[in-house]
Tab-separated table of C-alpha atoms and ligand atoms in Angstrom:
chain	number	residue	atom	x	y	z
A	259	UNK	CA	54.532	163.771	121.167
A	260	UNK	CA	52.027	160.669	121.685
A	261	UNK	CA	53.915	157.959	123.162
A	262	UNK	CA	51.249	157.084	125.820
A	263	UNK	CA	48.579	156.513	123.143
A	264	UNK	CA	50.266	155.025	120.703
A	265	UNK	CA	51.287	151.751	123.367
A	266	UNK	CA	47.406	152.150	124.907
A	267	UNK	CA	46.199	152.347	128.132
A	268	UNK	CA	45.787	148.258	127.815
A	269	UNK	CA	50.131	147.585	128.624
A	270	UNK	CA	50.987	147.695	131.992
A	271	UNK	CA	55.026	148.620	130.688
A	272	UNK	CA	56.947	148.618	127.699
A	273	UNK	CA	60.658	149.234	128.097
A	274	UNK	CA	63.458	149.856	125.208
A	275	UNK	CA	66.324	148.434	125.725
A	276	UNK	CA	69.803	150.550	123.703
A	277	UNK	CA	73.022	148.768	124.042
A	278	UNK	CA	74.699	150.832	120.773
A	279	UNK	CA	78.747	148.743	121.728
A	280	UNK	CA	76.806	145.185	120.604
A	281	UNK	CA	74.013	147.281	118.567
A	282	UNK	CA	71.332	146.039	120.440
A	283	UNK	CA	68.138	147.913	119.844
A	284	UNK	CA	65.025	145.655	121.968
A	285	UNK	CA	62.038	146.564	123.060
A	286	UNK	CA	59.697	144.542	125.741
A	287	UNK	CA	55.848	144.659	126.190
A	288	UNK	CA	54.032	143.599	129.426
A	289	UNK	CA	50.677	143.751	128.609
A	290	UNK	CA	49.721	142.278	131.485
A	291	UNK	CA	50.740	141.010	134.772
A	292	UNK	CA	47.326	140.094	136.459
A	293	UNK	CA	47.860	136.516	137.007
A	294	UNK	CA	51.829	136.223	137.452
A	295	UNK	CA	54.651	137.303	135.488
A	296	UNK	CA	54.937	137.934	131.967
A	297	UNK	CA	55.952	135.337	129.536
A	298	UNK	CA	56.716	135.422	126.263
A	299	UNK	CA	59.074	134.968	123.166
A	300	UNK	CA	61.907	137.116	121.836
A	301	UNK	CA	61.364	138.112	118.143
A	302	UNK	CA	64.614	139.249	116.181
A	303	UNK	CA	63.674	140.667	113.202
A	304	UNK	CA	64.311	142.995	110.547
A	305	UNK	CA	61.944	145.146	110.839
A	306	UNK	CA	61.014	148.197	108.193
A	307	UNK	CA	60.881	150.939	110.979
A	308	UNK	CA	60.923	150.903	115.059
A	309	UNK	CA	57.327	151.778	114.905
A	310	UNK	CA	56.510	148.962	113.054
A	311	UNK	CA	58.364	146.876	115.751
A	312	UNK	CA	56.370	148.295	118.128
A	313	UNK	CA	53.287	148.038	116.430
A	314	UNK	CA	54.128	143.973	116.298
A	315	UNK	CA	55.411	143.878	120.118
A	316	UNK	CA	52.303	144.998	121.879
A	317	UNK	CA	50.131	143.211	119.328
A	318	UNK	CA	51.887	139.384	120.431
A	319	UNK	CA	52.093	140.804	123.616
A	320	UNK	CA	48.423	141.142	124.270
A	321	UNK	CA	48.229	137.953	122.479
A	322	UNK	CA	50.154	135.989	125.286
A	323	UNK	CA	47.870	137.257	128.250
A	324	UNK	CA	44.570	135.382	126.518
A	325	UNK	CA	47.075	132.503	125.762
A	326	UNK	CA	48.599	131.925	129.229
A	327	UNK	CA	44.957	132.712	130.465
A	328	UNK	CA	43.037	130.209	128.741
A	329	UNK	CA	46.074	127.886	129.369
A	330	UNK	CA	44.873	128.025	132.745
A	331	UNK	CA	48.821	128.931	133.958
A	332	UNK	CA	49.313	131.270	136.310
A	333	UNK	CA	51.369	133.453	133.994
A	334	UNK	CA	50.653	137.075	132.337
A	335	UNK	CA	51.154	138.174	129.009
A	336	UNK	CA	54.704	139.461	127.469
A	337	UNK	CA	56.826	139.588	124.349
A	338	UNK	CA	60.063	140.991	123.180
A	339	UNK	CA	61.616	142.013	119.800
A	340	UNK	CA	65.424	142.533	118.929
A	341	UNK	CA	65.048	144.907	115.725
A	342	UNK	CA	67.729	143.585	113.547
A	343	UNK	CA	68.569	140.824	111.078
A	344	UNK	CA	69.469	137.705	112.989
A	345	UNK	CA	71.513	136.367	110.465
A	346	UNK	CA	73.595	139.114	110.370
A	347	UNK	CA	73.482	140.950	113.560
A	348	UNK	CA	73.367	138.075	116.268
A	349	UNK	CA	76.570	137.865	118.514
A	350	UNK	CA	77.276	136.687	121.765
A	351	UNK	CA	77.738	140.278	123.092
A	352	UNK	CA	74.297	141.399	121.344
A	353	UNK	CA	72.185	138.276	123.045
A	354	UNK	CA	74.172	138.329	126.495
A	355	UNK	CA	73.661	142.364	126.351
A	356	UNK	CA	69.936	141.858	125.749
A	357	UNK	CA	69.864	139.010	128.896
A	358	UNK	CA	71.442	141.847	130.760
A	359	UNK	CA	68.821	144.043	130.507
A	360	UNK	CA	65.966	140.935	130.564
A	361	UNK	CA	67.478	140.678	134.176
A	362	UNK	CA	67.043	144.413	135.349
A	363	UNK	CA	62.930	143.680	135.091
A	364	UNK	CA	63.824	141.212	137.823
A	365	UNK	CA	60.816	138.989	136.450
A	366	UNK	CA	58.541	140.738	135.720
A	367	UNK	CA	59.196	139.477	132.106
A	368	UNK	CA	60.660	135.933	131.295
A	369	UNK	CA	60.998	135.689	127.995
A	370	UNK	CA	61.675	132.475	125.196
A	371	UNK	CA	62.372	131.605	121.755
A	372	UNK	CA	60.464	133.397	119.362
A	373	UNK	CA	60.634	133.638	115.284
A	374	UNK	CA	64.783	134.738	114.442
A	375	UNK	CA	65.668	133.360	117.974
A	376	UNK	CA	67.006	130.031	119.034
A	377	UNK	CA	67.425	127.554	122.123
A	378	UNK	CA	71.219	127.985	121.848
A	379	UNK	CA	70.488	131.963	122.101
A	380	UNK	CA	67.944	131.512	124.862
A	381	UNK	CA	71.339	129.498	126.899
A	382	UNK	CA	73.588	132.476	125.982
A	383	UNK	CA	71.126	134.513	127.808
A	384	UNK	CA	70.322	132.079	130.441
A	385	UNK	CA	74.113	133.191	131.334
A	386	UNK	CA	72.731	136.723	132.188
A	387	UNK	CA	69.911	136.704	133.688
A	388	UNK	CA	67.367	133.171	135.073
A	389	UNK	CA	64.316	135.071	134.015
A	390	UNK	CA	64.636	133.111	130.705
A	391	UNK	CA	62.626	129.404	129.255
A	392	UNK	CA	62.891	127.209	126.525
A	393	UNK	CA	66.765	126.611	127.044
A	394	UNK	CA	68.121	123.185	125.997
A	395	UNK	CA	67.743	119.944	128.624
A	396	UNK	CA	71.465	120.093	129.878
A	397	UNK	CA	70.680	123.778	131.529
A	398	UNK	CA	67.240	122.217	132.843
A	399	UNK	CA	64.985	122.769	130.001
A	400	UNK	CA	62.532	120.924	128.102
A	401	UNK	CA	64.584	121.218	124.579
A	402	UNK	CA	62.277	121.744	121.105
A	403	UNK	CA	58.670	122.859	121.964
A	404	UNK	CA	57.023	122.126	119.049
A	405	UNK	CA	56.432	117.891	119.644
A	406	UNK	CA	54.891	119.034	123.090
A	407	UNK	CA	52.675	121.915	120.877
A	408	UNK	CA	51.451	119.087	118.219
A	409	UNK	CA	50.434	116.488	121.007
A	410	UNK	CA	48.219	119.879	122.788
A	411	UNK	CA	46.972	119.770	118.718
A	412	UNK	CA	46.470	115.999	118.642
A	413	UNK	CA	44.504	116.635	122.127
A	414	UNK	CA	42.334	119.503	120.725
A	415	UNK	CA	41.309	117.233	117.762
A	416	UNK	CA	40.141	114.774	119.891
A	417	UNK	CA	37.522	118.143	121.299
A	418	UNK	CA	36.906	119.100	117.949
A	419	UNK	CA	35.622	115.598	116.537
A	420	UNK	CA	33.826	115.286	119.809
A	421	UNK	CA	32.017	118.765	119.153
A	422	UNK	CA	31.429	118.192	115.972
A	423	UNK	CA	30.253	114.579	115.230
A	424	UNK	CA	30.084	113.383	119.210
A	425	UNK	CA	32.519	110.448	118.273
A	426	UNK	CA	36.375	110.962	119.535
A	427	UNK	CA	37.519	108.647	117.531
A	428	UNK	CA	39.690	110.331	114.448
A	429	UNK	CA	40.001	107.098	113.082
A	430	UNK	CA	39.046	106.946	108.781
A	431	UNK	CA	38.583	110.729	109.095
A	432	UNK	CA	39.850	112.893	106.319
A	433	UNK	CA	42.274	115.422	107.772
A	434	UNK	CA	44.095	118.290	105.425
A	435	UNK	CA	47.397	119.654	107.181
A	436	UNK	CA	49.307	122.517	106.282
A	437	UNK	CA	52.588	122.720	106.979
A	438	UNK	CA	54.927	119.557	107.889
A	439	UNK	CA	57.572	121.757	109.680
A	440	UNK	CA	58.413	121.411	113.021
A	441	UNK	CA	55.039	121.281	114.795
A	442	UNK	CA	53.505	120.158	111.809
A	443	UNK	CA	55.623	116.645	111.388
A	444	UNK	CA	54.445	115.787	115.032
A	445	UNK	CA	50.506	116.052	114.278
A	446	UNK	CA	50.615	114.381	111.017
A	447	UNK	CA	52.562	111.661	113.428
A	448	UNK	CA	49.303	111.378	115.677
A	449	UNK	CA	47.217	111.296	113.494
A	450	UNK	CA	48.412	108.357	111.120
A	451	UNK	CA	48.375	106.308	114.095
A	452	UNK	CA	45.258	107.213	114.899
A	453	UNK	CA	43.998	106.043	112.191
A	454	UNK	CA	43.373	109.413	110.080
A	455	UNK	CA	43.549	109.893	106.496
A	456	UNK	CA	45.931	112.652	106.284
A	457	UNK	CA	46.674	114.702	103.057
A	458	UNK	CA	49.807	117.218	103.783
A	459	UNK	CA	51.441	120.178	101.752
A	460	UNK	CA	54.376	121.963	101.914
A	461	UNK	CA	55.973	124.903	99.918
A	462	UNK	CA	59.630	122.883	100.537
A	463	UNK	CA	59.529	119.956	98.822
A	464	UNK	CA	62.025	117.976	101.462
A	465	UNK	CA	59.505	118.078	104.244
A	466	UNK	CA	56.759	116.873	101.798
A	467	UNK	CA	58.825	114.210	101.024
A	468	UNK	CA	60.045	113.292	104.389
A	469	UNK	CA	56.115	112.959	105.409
A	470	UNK	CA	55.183	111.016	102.061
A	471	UNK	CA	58.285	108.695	103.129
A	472	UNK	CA	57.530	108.175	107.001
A	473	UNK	CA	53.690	107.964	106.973
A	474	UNK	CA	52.565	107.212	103.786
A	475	UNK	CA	50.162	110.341	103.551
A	476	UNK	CA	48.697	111.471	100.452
A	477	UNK	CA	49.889	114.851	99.054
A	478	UNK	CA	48.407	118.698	97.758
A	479	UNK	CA	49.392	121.280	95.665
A	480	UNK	CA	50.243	124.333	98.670
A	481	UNK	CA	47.823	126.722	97.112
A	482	UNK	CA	44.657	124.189	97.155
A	483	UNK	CA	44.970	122.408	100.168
A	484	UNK	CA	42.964	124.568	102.412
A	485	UNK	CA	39.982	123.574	99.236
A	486	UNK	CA	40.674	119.708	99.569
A	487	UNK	CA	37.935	117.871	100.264
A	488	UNK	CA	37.931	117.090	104.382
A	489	UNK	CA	36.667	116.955	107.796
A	490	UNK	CA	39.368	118.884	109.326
A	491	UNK	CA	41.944	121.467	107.814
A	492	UNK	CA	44.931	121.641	110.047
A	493	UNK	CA	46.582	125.095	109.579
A	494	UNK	CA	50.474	124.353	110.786
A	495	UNK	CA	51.962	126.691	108.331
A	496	UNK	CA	51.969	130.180	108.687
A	497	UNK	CA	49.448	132.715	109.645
A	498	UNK	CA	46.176	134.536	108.002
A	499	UNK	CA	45.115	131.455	106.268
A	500	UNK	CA	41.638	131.847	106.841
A	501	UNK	CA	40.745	135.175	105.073
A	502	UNK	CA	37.749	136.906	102.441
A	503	UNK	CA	39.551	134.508	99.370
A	504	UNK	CA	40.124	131.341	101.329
A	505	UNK	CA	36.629	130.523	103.447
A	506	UNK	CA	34.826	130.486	100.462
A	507	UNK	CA	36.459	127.510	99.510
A	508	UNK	CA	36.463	125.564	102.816
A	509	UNK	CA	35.039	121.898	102.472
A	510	UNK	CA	35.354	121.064	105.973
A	511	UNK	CA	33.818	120.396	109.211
A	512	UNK	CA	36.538	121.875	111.509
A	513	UNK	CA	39.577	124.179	111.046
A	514	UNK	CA	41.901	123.125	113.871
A	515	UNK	CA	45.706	123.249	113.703
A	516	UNK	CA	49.091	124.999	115.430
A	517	UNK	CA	49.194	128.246	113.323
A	518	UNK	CA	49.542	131.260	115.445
A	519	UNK	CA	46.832	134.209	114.377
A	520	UNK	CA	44.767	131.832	111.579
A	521	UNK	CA	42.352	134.158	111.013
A	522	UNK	CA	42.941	137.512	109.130
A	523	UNK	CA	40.544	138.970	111.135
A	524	UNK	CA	38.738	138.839	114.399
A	525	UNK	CA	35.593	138.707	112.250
A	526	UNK	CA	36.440	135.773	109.859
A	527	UNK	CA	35.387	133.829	113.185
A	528	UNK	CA	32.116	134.805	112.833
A	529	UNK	CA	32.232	134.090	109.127
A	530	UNK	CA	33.465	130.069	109.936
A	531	UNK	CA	30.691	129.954	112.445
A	532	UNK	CA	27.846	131.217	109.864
A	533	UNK	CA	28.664	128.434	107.661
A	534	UNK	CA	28.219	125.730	110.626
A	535	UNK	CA	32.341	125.097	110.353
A	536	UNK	CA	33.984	124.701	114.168
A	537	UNK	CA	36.927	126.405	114.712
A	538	UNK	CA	39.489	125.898	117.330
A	539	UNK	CA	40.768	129.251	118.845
A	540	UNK	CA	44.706	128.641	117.782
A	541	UNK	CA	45.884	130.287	120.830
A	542	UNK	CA	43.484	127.492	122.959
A	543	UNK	CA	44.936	124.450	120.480
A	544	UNK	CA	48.343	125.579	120.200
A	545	UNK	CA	49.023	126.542	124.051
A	546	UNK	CA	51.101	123.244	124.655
A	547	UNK	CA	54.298	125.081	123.505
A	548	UNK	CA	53.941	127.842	126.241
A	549	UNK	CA	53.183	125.081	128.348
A	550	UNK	CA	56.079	123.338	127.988
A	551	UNK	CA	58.070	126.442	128.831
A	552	UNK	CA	56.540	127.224	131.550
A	553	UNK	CA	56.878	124.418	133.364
A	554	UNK	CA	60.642	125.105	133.448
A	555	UNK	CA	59.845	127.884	135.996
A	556	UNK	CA	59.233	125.233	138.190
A	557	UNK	CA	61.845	122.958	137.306
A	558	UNK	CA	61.112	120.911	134.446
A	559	UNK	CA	59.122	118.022	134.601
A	560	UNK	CA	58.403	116.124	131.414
A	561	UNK	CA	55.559	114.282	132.479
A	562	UNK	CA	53.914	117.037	134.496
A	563	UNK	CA	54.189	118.968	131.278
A	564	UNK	CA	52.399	116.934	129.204
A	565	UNK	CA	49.588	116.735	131.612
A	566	UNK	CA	49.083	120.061	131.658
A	567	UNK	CA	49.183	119.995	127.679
A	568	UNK	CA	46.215	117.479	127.898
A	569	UNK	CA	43.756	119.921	129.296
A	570	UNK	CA	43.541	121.247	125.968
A	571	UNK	CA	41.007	118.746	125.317
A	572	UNK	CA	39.260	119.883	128.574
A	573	UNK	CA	39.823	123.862	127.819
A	574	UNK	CA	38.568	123.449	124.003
A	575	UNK	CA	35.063	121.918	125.256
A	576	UNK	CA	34.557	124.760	127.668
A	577	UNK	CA	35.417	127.325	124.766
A	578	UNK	CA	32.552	125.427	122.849
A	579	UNK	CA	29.847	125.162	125.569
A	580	UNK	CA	30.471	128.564	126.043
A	581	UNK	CA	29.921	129.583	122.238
A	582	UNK	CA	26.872	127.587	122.025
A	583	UNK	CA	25.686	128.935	125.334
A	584	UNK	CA	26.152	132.335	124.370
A	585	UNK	CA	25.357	132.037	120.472
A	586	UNK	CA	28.780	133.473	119.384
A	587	UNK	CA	31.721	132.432	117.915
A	588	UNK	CA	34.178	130.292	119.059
A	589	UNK	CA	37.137	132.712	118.499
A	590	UNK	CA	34.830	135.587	120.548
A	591	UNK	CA	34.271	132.373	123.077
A	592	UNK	CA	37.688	131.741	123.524
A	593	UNK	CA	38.302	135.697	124.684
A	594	UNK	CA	35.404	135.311	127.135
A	595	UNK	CA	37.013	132.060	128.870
A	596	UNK	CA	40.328	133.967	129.053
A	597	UNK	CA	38.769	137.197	130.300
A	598	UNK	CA	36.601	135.428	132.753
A	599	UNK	CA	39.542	133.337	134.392
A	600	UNK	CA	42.206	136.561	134.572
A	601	UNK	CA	39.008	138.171	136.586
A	602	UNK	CA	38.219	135.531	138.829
A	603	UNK	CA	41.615	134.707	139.795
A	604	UNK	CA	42.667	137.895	140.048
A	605	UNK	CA	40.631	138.888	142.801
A	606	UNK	CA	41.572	136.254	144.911
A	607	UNK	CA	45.036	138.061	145.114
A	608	UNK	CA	42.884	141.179	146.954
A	609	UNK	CA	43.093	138.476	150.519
A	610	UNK	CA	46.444	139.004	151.543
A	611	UNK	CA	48.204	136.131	153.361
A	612	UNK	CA	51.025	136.256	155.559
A	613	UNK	CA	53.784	134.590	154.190
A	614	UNK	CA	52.633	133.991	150.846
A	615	UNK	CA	53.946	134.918	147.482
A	616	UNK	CA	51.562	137.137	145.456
A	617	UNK	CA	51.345	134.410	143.049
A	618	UNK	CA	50.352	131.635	145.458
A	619	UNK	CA	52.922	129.281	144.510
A	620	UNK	CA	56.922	129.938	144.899
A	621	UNK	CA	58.663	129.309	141.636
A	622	UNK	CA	61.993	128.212	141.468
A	623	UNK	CA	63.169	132.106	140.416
B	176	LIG	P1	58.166	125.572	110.897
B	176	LIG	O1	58.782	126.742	110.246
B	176	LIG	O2	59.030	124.463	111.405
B	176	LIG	O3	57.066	124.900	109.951
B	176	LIG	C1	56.231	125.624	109.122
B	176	LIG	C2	56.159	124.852	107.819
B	176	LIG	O4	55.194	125.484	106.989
B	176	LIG	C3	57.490	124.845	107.049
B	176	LIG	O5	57.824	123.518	106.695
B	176	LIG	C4	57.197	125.711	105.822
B	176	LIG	O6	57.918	125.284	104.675
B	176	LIG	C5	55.717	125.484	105.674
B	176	LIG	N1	54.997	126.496	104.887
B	176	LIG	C6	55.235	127.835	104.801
B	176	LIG	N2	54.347	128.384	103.956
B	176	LIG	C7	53.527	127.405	103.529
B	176	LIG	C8	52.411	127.361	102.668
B	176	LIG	N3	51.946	128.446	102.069
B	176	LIG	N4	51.811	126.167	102.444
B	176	LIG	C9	52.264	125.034	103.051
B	176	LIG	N5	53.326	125.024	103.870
B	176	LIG	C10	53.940	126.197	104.117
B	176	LIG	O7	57.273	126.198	112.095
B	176	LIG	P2	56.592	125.412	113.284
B	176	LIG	O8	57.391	125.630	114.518
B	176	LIG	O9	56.196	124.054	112.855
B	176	LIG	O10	55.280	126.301	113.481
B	176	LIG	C11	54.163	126.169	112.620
B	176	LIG	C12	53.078	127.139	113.081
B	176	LIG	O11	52.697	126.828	114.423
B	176	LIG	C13	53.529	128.605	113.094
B	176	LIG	O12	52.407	129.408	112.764
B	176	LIG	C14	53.909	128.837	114.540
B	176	LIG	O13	53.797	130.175	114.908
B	176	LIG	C15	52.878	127.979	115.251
B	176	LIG	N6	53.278	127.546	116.595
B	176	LIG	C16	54.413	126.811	116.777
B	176	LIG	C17	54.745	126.392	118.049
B	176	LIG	C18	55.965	125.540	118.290
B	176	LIG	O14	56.080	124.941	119.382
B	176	LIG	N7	56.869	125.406	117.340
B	176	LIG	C19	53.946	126.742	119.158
B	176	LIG	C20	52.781	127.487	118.932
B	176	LIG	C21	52.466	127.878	117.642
């Protein structure tokens, strides 16, 4: 049997995890550990078939290297899934069992919250193992993600409008956002009081209101509002949004929001670019989650955080000098920055020096 080709010679490891007493069933992908240890949520989901699990772990896995990467964070790329129905399968034996295990990489992999998992889970297996992020302030993390995520958003914007009509300023322009959850809330936020005209839609009706209430935004039907009339369409919903039935109907200057895997395919970024509309690589715009989280690894520092989130701004106009530069997409851009940073750095770690962690700095692991 195929196991070795069906993971790829691209993953470094990829471990399964059986704890049949708590019915844990979790597998882990380290794609890659090039520039420092692994991070990267924990998905618990019901998924059809292990393979298909598998299938979806080394795909976000691979997806956290360019993330961390481009992030500029001295971090490789990881992810975990829990196959399983969190509403009906999550204990306290099942999430301490799978810290248990987390722990035997001895940190190689930290992981997170993910999709199905929560802070509150990500405590229950700080209790097992420290090799874990994104647990709530009173055990020395930095709480919900996603406001930190929509400022790195807010921050990209501010790149895009530069790029695009070489004025910062958002102020009077027309901005489309989909999805007012979480992350979504928070950008709408920055933008009113920047001065943005911001339309919003949501499939539930409560966070339409809630946005219609607080900022006084106009609203769209959900199935038209990547069509409305705009400079900017703000995907914050979920992902695939830009596919073969939506770009045709793009009326905008710049597609730039905190969904995770916007386009259906690698090649719809070539299709934005052909029609002279500026993407923003969503794993560039919507780093300042990860970034959050990994600042706990060195003790968490608000403030530090959010100056890290920042060089979005400064990472986004890089990605774009380098598309023009090179004549290719953005989305192909954003790869090449990624790729060309994991390389660089990398090879510094061939000088050995006494005394020195591999990874330069000590963390507080
Ligand atoms: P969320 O679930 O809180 O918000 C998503 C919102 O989108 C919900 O209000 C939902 O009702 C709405 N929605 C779903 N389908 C829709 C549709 N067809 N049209 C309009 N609205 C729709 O999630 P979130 O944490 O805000 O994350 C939003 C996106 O950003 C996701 O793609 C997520 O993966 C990505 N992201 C989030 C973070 C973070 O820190 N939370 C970090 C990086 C990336």
């Amino acid at each position: 049997m195929g196991v070795f080709p069906a993971i790829g010679d691209e993953f470094e490891e990829v471990v399964f995890f059986h704890d049949p007493q708590s019915g844990l069933k979790a597998i882990v992908a380290i794609h890659s550990t090039m520039l420092g240890p692994a991070l990267g949520g924990t998905r618990f989901y019901p998924y059809r078939s292990e393979g298909e699990a598998l299938t979806d772990v080394l795909r976000l896995a691979r997806g956290m290297t360019f993330k961390a990467a481009a992030a500029g964070l001295d971090l490789g790329g990881g992810k975990a899934v829990i196959l399983g129905d969190p509403r009906r399968d999550r204990t306290e034996e099942l999430i301490r069992a799978y810290g248990r295990f987390i722990d035997t990489l001895g940190g190689r992999y930290i992981t997170a919250e993910d999709v199905g998992t929560t802070g509150e889970d990500m405590d229950l297996v700080r209790r097992e193992t420290r090799y874990v992020t994104g647990v709530s302030p009173a055990m020395g993390g930095g709480g919900d993600p996603s406001p930190v995520t929509a400022y790195g958003v807010y921050q990209g914007l501010i790149a895009c409008a530069e790029e695009a009509w070489k004025d910062s300023s958002l102020q009077g322009r027309r901005i489309a956002v989909q999805g007012v959850g979480k992350v979504g809330y928070h950008v709408v936020k920055h933008l009113v009081e920047a001065g943005a005209s911001v339309v919003v839609s949501d499939v539930d009706v409560d966070s339409v209101a809630r946005a219609v209430r607080e900022f006084g935004v106009d609203t769209a039907d959900p199935d038209k509002i990547h069509a409305e009339e705009c400079d900017v369409f703000a995907p914050c919903a979920l992902g695939g949004i830009i596919r073969d039935d939506t770009i045709p109907s793009l009326k905008c200057r710049v597609v730039a929001g905190s969904a995770n895997n916007q386009l259906e395919r690698p090649e719809h970024g070539e299709a934005l670019q052909e029609l002279g509309i500026l993407y923003a690589p969503d794993y560039v715009i919507n780093a300042g989650g990860l970034i959050n989280v990994a600042d706990e690894i060195r003790g968490y520092d608000r403030e530090r955080a959010l100056a890290r989130v920042r060089e979005i701004y400064r990472t986004l106009r890089a990605v774009f000098k380098v598309a023009g530069e090179e004549g290719i997409s953005t989305a192909s851009a954003a790869d090449r920055f990624a790729e060309e940073r994991m390389r660089k750095v990398s090879r510094l770690r061939l000088y050995w020096v006494p005394g020195r962690s591999q990874y330069g700095t000590r963390s507080s692991f």
